[in-house]
Coordinates of C-alpha atoms and ligand atoms in Angstrom, one line a residue:
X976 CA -13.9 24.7 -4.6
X977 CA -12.0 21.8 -2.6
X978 CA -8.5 21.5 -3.4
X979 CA -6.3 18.8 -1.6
X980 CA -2.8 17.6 -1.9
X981 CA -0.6 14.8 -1.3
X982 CA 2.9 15.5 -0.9
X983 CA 5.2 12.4 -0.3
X984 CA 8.8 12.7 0.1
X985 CA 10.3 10.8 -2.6
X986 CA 12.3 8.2 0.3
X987 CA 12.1 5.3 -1.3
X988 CA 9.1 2.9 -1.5
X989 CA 5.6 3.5 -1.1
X990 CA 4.5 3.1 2.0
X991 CA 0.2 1.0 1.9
X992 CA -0.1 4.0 4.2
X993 CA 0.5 6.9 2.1
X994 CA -1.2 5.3 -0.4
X995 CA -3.9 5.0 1.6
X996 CA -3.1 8.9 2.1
X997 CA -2.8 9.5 -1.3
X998 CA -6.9 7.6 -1.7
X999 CA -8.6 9.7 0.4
X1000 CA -7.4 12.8 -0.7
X1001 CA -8.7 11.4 -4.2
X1002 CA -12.0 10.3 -3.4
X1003 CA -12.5 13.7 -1.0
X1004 CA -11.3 15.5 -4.5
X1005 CA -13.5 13.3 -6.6
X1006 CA -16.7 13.3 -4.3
X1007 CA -16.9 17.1 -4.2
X1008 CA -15.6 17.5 -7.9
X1009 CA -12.6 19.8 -6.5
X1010 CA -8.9 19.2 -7.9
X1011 CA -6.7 16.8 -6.9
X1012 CA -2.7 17.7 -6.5
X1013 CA 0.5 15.9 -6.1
X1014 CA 3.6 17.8 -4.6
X1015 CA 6.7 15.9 -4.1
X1016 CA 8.2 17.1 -1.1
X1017 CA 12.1 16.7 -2.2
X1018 CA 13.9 19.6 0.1
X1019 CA 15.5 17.0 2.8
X1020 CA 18.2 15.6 -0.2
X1021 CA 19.4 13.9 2.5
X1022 CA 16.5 11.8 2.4
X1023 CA 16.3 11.9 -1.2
X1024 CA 16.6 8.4 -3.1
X1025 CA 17.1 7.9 -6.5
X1026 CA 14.2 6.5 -9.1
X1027 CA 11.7 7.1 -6.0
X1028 CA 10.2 9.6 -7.7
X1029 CA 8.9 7.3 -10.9
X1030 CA 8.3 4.8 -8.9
X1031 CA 5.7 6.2 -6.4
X1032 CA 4.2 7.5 -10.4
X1033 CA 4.0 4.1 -11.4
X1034 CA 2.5 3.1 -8.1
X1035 CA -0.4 6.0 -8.5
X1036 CA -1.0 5.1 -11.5
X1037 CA -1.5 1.3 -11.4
X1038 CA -3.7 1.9 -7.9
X1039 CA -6.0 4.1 -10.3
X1040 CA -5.2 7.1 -8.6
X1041 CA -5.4 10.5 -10.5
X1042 CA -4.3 14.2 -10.5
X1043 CA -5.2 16.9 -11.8
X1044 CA -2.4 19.2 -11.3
X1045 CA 1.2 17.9 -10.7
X1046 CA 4.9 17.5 -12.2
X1047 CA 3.5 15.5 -15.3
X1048 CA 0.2 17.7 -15.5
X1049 CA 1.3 20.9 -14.6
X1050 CA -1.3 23.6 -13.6
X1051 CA -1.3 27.0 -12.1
X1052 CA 0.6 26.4 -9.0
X1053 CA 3.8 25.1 -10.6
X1054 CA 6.6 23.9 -10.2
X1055 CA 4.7 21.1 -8.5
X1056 CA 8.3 19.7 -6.9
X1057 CA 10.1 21.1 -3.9
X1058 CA 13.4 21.2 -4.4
X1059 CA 12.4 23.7 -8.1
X1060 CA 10.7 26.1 -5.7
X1061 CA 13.7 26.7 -3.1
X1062 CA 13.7 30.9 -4.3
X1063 CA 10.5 31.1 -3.0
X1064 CA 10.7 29.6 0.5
X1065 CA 13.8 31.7 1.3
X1066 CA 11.7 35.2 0.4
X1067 CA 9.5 33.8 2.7
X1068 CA 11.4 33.2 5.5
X1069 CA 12.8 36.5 4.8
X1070 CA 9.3 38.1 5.2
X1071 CA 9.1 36.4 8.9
X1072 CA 12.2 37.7 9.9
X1073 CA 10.9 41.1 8.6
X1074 CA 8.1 40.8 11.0
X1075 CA 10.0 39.2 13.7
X1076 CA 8.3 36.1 13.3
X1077 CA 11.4 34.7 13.1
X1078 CA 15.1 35.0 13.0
X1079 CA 18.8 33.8 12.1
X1080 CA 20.2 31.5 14.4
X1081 CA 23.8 30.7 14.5
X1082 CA 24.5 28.2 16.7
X1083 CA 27.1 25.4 15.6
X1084 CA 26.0 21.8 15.6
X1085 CA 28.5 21.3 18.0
X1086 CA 26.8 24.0 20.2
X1087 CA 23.5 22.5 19.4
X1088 CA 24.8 19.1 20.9
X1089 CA 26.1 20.1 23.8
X1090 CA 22.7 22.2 24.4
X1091 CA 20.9 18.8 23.7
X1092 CA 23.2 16.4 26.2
X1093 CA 23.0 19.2 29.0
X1094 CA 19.0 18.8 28.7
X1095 CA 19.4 14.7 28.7
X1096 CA 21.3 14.4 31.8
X1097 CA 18.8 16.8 33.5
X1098 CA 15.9 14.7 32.5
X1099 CA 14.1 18.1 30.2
X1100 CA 13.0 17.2 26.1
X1101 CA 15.8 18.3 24.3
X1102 CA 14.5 22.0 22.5
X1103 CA 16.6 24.6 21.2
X1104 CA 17.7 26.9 24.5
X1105 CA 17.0 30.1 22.1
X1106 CA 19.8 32.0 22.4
X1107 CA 20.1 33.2 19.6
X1108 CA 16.4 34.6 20.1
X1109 CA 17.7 37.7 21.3
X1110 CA 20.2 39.3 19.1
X1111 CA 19.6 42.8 17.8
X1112 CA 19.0 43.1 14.2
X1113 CA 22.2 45.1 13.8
X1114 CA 24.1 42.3 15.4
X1115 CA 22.6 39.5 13.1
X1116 CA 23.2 41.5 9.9
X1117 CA 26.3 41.8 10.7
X1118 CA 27.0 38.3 11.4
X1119 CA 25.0 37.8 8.6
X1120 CA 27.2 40.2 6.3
X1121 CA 30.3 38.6 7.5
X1122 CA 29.5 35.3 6.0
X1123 CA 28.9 33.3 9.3
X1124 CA 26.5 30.0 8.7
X1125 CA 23.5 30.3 10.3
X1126 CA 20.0 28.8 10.1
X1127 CA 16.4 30.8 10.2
X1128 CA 14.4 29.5 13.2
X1129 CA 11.2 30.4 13.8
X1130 CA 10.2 32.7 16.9
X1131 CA 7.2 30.8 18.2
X1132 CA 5.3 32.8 21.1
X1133 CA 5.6 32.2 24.4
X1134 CA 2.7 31.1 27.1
X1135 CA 0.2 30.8 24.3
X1136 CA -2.3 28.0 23.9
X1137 CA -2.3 26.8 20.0
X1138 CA -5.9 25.7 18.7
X1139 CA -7.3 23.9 16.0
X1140 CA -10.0 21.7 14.8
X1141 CA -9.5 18.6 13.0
X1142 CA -12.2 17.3 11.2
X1143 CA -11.9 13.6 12.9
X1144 CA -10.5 14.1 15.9
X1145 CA -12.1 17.4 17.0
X1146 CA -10.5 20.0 18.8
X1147 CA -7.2 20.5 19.3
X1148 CA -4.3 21.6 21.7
X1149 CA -1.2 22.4 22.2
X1150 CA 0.9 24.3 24.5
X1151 CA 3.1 26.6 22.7
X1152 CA 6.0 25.9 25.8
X1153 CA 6.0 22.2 24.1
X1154 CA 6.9 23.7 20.7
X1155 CA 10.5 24.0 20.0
X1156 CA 11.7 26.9 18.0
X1157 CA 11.8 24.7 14.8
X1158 CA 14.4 25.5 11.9
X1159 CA 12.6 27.0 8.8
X1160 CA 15.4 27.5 6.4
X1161 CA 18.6 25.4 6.9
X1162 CA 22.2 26.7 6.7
X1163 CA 22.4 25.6 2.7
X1164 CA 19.4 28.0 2.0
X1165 CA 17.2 24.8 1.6
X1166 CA 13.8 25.3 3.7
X1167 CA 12.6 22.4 6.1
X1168 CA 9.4 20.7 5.7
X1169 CA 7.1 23.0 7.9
X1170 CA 8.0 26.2 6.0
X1171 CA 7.8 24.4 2.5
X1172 CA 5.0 22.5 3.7
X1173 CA 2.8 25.7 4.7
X1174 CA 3.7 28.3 2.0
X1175 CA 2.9 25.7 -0.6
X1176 CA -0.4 24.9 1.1
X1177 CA -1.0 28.6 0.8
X1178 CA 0.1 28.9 -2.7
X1179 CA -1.5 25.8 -3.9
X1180 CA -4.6 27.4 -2.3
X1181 CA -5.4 23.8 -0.4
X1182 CA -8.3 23.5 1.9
X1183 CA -8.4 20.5 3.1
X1184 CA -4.8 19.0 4.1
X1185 CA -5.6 15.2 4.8
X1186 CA -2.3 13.4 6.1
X1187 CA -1.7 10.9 8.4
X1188 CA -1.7 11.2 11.9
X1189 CA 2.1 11.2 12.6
X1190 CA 1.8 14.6 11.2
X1191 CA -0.3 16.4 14.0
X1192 CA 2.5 17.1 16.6
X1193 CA 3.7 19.1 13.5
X1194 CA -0.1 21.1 12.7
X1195 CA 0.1 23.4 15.9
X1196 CA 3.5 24.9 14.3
X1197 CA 1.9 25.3 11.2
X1198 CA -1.1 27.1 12.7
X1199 CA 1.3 29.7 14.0
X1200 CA 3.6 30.0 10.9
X1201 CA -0.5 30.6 9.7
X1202 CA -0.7 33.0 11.7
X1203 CA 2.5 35.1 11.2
X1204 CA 2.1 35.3 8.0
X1205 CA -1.9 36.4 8.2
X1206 CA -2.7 33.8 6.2
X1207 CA -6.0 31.7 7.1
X1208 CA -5.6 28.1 7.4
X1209 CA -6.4 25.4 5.6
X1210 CA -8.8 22.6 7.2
X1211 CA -7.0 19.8 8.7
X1212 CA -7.9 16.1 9.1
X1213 CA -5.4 14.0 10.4
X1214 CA -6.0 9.8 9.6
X1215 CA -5.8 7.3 12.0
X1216 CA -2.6 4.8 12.0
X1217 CA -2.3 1.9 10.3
X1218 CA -1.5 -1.1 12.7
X1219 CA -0.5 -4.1 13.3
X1220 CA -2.6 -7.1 14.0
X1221 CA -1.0 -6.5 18.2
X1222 CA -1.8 -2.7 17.4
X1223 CA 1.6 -1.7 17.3
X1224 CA 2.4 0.4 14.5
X1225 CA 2.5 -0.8 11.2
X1226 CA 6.1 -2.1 10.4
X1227 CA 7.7 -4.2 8.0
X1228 CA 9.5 -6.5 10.5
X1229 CA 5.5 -7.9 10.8
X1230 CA 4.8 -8.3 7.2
X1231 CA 5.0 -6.1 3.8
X1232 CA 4.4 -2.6 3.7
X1233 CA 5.3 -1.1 0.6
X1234 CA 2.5 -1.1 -1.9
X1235 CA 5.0 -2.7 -4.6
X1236 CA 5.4 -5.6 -2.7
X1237 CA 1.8 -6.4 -3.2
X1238 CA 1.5 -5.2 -6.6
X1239 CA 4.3 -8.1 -7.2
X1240 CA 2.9 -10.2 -5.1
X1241 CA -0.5 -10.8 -7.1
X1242 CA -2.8 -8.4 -5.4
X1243 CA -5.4 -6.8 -8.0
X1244 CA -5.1 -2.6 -7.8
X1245 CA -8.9 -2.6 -7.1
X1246 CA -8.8 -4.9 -3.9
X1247 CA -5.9 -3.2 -2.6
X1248 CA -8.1 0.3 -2.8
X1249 CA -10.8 -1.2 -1.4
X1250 CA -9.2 -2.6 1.5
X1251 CA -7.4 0.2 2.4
X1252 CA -10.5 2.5 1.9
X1253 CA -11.8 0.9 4.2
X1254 CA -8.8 1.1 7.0
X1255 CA -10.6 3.8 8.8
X1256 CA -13.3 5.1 7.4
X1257 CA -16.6 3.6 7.9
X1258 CA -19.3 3.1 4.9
X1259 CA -22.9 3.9 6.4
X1260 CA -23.6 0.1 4.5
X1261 CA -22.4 -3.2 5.8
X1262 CA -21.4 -4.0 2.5
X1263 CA -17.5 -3.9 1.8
X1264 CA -17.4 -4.5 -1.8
X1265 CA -16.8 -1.1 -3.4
X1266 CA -15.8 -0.2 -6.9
X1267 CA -13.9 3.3 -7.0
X1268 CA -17.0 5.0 -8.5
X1269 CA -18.9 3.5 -5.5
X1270 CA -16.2 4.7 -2.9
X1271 CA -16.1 8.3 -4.6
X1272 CA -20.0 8.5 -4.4
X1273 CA -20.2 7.4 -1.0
X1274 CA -16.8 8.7 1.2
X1275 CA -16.9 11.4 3.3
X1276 CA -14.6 12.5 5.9
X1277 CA -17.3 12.6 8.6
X1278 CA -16.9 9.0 8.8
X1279 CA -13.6 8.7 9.0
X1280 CA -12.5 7.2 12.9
X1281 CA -10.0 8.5 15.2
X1282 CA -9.2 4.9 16.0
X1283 CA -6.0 3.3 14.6
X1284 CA -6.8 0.4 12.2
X1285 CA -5.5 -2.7 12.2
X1286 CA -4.4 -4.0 9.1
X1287 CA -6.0 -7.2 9.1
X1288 CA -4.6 -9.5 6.1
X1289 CA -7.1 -12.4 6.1
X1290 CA -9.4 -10.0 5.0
X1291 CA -7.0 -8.5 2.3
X1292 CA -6.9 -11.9 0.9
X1293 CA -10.0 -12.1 1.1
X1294 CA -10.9 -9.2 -1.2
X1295 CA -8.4 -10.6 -3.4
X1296 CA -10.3 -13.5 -4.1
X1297 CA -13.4 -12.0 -4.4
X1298 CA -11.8 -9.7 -7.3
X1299 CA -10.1 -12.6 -9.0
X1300 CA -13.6 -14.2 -8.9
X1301 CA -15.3 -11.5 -10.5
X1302 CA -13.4 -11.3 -12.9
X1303 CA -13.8 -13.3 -16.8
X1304 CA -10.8 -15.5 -17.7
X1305 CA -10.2 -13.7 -20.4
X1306 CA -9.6 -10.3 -18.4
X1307 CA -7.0 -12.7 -15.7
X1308 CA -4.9 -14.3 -18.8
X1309 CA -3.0 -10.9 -19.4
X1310 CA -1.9 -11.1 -15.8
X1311 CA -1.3 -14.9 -15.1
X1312 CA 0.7 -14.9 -18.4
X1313 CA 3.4 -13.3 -16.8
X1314 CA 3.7 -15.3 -14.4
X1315 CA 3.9 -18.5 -16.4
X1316 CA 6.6 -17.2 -18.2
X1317 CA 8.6 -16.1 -15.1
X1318 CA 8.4 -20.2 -14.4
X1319 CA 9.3 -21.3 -18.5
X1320 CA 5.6 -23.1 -18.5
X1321 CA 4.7 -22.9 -22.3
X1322 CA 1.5 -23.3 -22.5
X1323 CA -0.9 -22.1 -25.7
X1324 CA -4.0 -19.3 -24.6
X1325 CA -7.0 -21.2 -25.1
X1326 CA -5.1 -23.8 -22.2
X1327 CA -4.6 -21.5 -19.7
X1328 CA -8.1 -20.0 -19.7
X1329 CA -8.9 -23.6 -18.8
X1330 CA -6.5 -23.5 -16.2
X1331 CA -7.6 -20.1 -15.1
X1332 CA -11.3 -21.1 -15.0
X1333 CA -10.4 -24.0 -13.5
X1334 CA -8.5 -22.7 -10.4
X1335 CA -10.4 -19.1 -10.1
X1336 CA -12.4 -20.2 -7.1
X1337 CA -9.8 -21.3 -5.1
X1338 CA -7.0 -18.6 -5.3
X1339 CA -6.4 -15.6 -3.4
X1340 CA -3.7 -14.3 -5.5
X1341 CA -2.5 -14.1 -8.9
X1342 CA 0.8 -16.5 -8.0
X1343 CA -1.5 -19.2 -6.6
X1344 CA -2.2 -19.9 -10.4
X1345 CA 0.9 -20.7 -10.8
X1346 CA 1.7 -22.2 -7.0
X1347 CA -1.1 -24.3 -6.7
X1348 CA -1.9 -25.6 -10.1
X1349 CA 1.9 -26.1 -11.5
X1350 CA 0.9 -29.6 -12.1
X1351 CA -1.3 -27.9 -15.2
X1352 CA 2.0 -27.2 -16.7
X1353 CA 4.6 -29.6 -15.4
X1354 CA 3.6 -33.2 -14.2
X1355 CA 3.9 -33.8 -10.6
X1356 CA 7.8 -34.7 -8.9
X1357 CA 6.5 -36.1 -5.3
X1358 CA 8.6 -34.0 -3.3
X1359 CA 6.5 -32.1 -1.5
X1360 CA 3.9 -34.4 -1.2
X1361 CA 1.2 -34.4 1.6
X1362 CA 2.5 -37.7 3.1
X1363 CA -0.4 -38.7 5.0
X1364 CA -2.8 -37.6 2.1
X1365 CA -0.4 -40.3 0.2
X1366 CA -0.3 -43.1 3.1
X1367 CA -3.5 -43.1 3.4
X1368 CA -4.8 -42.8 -0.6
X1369 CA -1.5 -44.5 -2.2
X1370 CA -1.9 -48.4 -1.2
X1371 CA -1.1 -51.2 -2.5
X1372 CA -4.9 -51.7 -2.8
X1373 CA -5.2 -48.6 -4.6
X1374 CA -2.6 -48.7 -7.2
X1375 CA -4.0 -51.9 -7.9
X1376 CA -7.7 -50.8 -8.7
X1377 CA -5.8 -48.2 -10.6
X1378 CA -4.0 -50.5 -12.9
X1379 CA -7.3 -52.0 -13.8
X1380 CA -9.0 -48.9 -14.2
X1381 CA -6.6 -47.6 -16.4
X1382 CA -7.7 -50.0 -19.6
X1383 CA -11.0 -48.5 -19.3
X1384 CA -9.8 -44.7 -19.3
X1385 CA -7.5 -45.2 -22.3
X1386 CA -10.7 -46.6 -23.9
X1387 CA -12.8 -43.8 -23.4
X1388 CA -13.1 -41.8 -27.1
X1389 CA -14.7 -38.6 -25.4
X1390 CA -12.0 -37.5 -22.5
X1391 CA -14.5 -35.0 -20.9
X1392 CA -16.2 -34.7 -17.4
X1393 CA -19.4 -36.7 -18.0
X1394 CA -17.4 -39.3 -19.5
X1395 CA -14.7 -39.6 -16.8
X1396 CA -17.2 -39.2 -14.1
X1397 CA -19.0 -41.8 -15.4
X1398 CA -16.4 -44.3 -15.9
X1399 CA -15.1 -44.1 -12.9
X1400 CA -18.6 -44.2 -10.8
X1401 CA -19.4 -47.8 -12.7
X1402 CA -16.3 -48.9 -12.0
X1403 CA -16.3 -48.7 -8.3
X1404 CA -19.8 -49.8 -8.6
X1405 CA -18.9 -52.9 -9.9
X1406 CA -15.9 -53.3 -7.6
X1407 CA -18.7 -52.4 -4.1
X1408 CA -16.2 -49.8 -3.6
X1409 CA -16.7 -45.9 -3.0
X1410 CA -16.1 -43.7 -6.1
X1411 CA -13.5 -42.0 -3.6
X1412 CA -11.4 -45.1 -3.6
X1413 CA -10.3 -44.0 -7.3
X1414 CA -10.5 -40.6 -7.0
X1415 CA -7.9 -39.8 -4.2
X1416 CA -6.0 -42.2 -5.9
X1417 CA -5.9 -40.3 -9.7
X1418 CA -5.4 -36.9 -7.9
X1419 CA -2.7 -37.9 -6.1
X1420 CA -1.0 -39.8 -9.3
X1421 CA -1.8 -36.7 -12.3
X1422 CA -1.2 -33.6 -9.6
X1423 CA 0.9 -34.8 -6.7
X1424 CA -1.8 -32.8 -4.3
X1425 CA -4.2 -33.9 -1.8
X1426 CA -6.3 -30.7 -3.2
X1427 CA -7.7 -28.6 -6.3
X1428 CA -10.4 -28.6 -8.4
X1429 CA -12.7 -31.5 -9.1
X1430 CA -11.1 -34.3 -10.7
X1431 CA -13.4 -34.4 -13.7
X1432 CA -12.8 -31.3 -15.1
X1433 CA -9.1 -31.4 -13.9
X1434 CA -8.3 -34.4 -16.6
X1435 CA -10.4 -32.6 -18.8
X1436 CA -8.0 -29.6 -18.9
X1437 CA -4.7 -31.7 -18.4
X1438 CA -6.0 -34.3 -21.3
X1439 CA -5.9 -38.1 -22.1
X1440 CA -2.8 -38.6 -23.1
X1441 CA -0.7 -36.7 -20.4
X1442 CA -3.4 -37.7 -17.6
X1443 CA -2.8 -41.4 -18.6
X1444 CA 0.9 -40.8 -18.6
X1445 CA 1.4 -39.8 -15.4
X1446 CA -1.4 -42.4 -13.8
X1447 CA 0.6 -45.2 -15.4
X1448 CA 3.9 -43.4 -14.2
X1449 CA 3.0 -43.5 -10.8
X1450 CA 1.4 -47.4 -10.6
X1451 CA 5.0 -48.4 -12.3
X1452 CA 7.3 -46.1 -10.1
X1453 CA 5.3 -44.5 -7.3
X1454 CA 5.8 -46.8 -3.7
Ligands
LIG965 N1 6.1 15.2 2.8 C1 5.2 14.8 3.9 C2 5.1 13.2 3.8 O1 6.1 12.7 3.3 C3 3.9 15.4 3.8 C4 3.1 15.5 5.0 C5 1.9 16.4 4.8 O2 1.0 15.9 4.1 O3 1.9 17.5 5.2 O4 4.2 12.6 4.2

């Protein structure tokens, strides 16, 4: 039975990475049928920000993703959070010391920092100079007894060779003179990420732990705290970084990272998931349309690359568009509405599927409704005009033919496409003029932009009287 985990820390935002994170673990829980946990990770309070917790919820839950055991599900396993669970990682550590896996180490910070700026100025990696390591068990108690602060570190062997496989990136070594003697419990009892980290994994029973790949300098200390306590491992895959488009990693300063920022930004759940299943692992198909049911039938970790991925944004929006596109005007309203109403457009329901239907092919995101196609809602103001779309469409000429055309639109007793289209065709006709000469001409007086949808229906949705309006407002006032 496959059980997997993920286990932010509740730091703040969600970063796309962990939720790419949080994905695979899914669909690997969902493709084999096995269970599906979330463990918040909460024992560094340092760390700890407020709300972060409901807010990487909220995030799950619009990106589709589920769990089966967890704080708001419960299950076996529980508590499901950290920081609730703190008894249980100090008999732990307790157990180590017991079988001199580890021991209590108390060594001030100030020690500890003079330890670390010796090692600087001679050039070595600052690691813990374990002396503590080798105080008798009768002199620790009694320190111990006495009430002196101390830390549990763990005793990690010397001159051994750690091993491991990892499911993408094969096997795996570490020399165990590279690992430091890494703090399990800290001096206020609460236990650091490795020891909560592995005696939950144990607990939890987990057998697959899929993480990111900042996490495997950490795996070869796991494997030992493993081994000390005679446990057997879980299996570990460890995912490829995210990047940025100059393969450095992924950072804000290059553009957004936190999954809310696209959620507000107009990006659809389902073409967020699909991009970011996709940010490593390879489909055996060229196709790169997936549904979630599609992506759960067809991932495997097998195909997952060692390879960092560049996150490549074109093709984001890309898959944005091709969602919106997909989807009926009816099913967009609920989510443009919003967006309308941020702006104070009024506008009545049957209106803005217009507008939606009308624009659909040409945005990328849900804002671009309401950035490109304002004009739908508030006539035109000129100011941010394409200037040489206008000195080249807006000349005297032009607003001239436009003045005379305009008797002939008013006229017109069915204001729909065929109609317009066909007005406007005889007209240049019978002027030996292109239909274009009027056409730039209109857009540019009802919209302000040198671009959108085809005139014809455009009118149609804006309507005679406030398409006439603004035409004959720009002949009068428009230079
Ligand atoms: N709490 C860690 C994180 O924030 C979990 C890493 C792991 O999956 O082991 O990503």
């Amino acid at each position: 039975m496959v059980r997997v985990r993920f286990a932010p820390s509740p730091t703040g935002y969600v970063h796309v990475g962990s939720l790419r994170t949080a994905l695979y673990n899914y669909l690997f829980a969902r493709h084999h049928g096995g269970v599906n946990i979330l463990r918040i990770e909460d024992t560094d309070r340092t760390r700890y920000v407020e709300g972060a917790v409901e807010n990487m919820l909220r995030t799950m839950e619009w990106a589709g993703i589920t769990f089966d055991e967890g704080p708001i599900q419960g299950g076996p396993c529980g508590p499901y959070v950290q920081s609730e669970r703190t008894e249980l990682y100090r008999k732990h550590a307790d157990e180590l010391i017991a079988r001199g896996k580890a021991y209590p180490c108390f060594c001030t910070p100030e020690r500890l920092d003079q330890v670390r700026k010796a090692q600087q100025a001679a050039g070595i990696p600052p690691m813990y100079d374990r002396l503590c390591r080798n105080l008798t068990k009768e002199e620790a108690d009694k320190r111990i007894a006495s009430g002196e602060a101390h830390v549990v570190r763990m005793r990690v062997p010397i001159g051994e060779v750690v091993r491991f496989h990892d499911i993408i990136r094969g096997d795996v070594e570490f020399d165990s003179k590279t690992i430091d003697d890494q703090v399990l419990l800290k001096s206020d009892g609460f236990p650091t990420y490795h020891l909560a980290n592995i005696v939950d994994d144990h607990l939890m029973q987990i057998t697959h732990v899929i993480r990111g790949e900042e996490w495997l300098p950490s795996t070869p200390k796991h494997v030992l705290l493993y081994e000390a306590f005679g446990w057997e491992p879980p299996k570990f895959a460890h995912l490829p970084l995210l990047l940025n488009a100059d393969r450095s990693k992924l950072s804000k300063r290059q553009g957004d990272v936190a999954v809310e920022d696209y959620r507000d930004n107009g990006y659809l759940p389902e073409a967020l998931v699909n991009f970011l299943a996709l940010m490593g692992w390879n489909p055996s198909a060229t196709e790169e349309l997936f549904s979630i049911d599609e992506l759960i039938r067809q991932f495997d970790l097998e195909r997952v690359n060692k390879a960092g991925a560049v996150f490549n944004r074109e093709k984001l929006d890309w898959m944005n568009a091709e969602y919106i596109r997909k989807m009926t005007p009816a099913e967009l309203l609920p989510l443009v509405r919003p967006l309308l109403e941020a702006r104070n457009y009024v506008a009545g329901d049957e209106y803005v599927l217009q507008v939606i239907h009308a624009m659909q092919e040409r945005v990328r995101t849900l804002p671009d409704f309401v950035d490109f196609a304002s004009y739908f809602f508030v006539p035109p103001d000129f100011t941010d005009v394409d200037e040489k779309y206008k000195s080249k469409h807006w000349t005297p000429e032009a607003k001239e033919r436009l003045r005379a055309l305009l008797p002939k639109l008013e006229a017109l007793e069915t204001w729909d496409h065929d109609s317009l289209e066909c007005t406007v065709r005889e007209f240049a006709e019978a002027n030996g003029i292109s239909a274009g000469k009027l056409i730039h001409p209109i857009r540019l007086a009802v919209t302000g932009k040198g671009m959108g949808p085809g005139l014809f229906e455009l009118l149609h949705v804006i309507g005679k009287a406030e398409s006439v309006r603004r035409m004959e407002k720009a002949v009068s006032t428009l230079n």
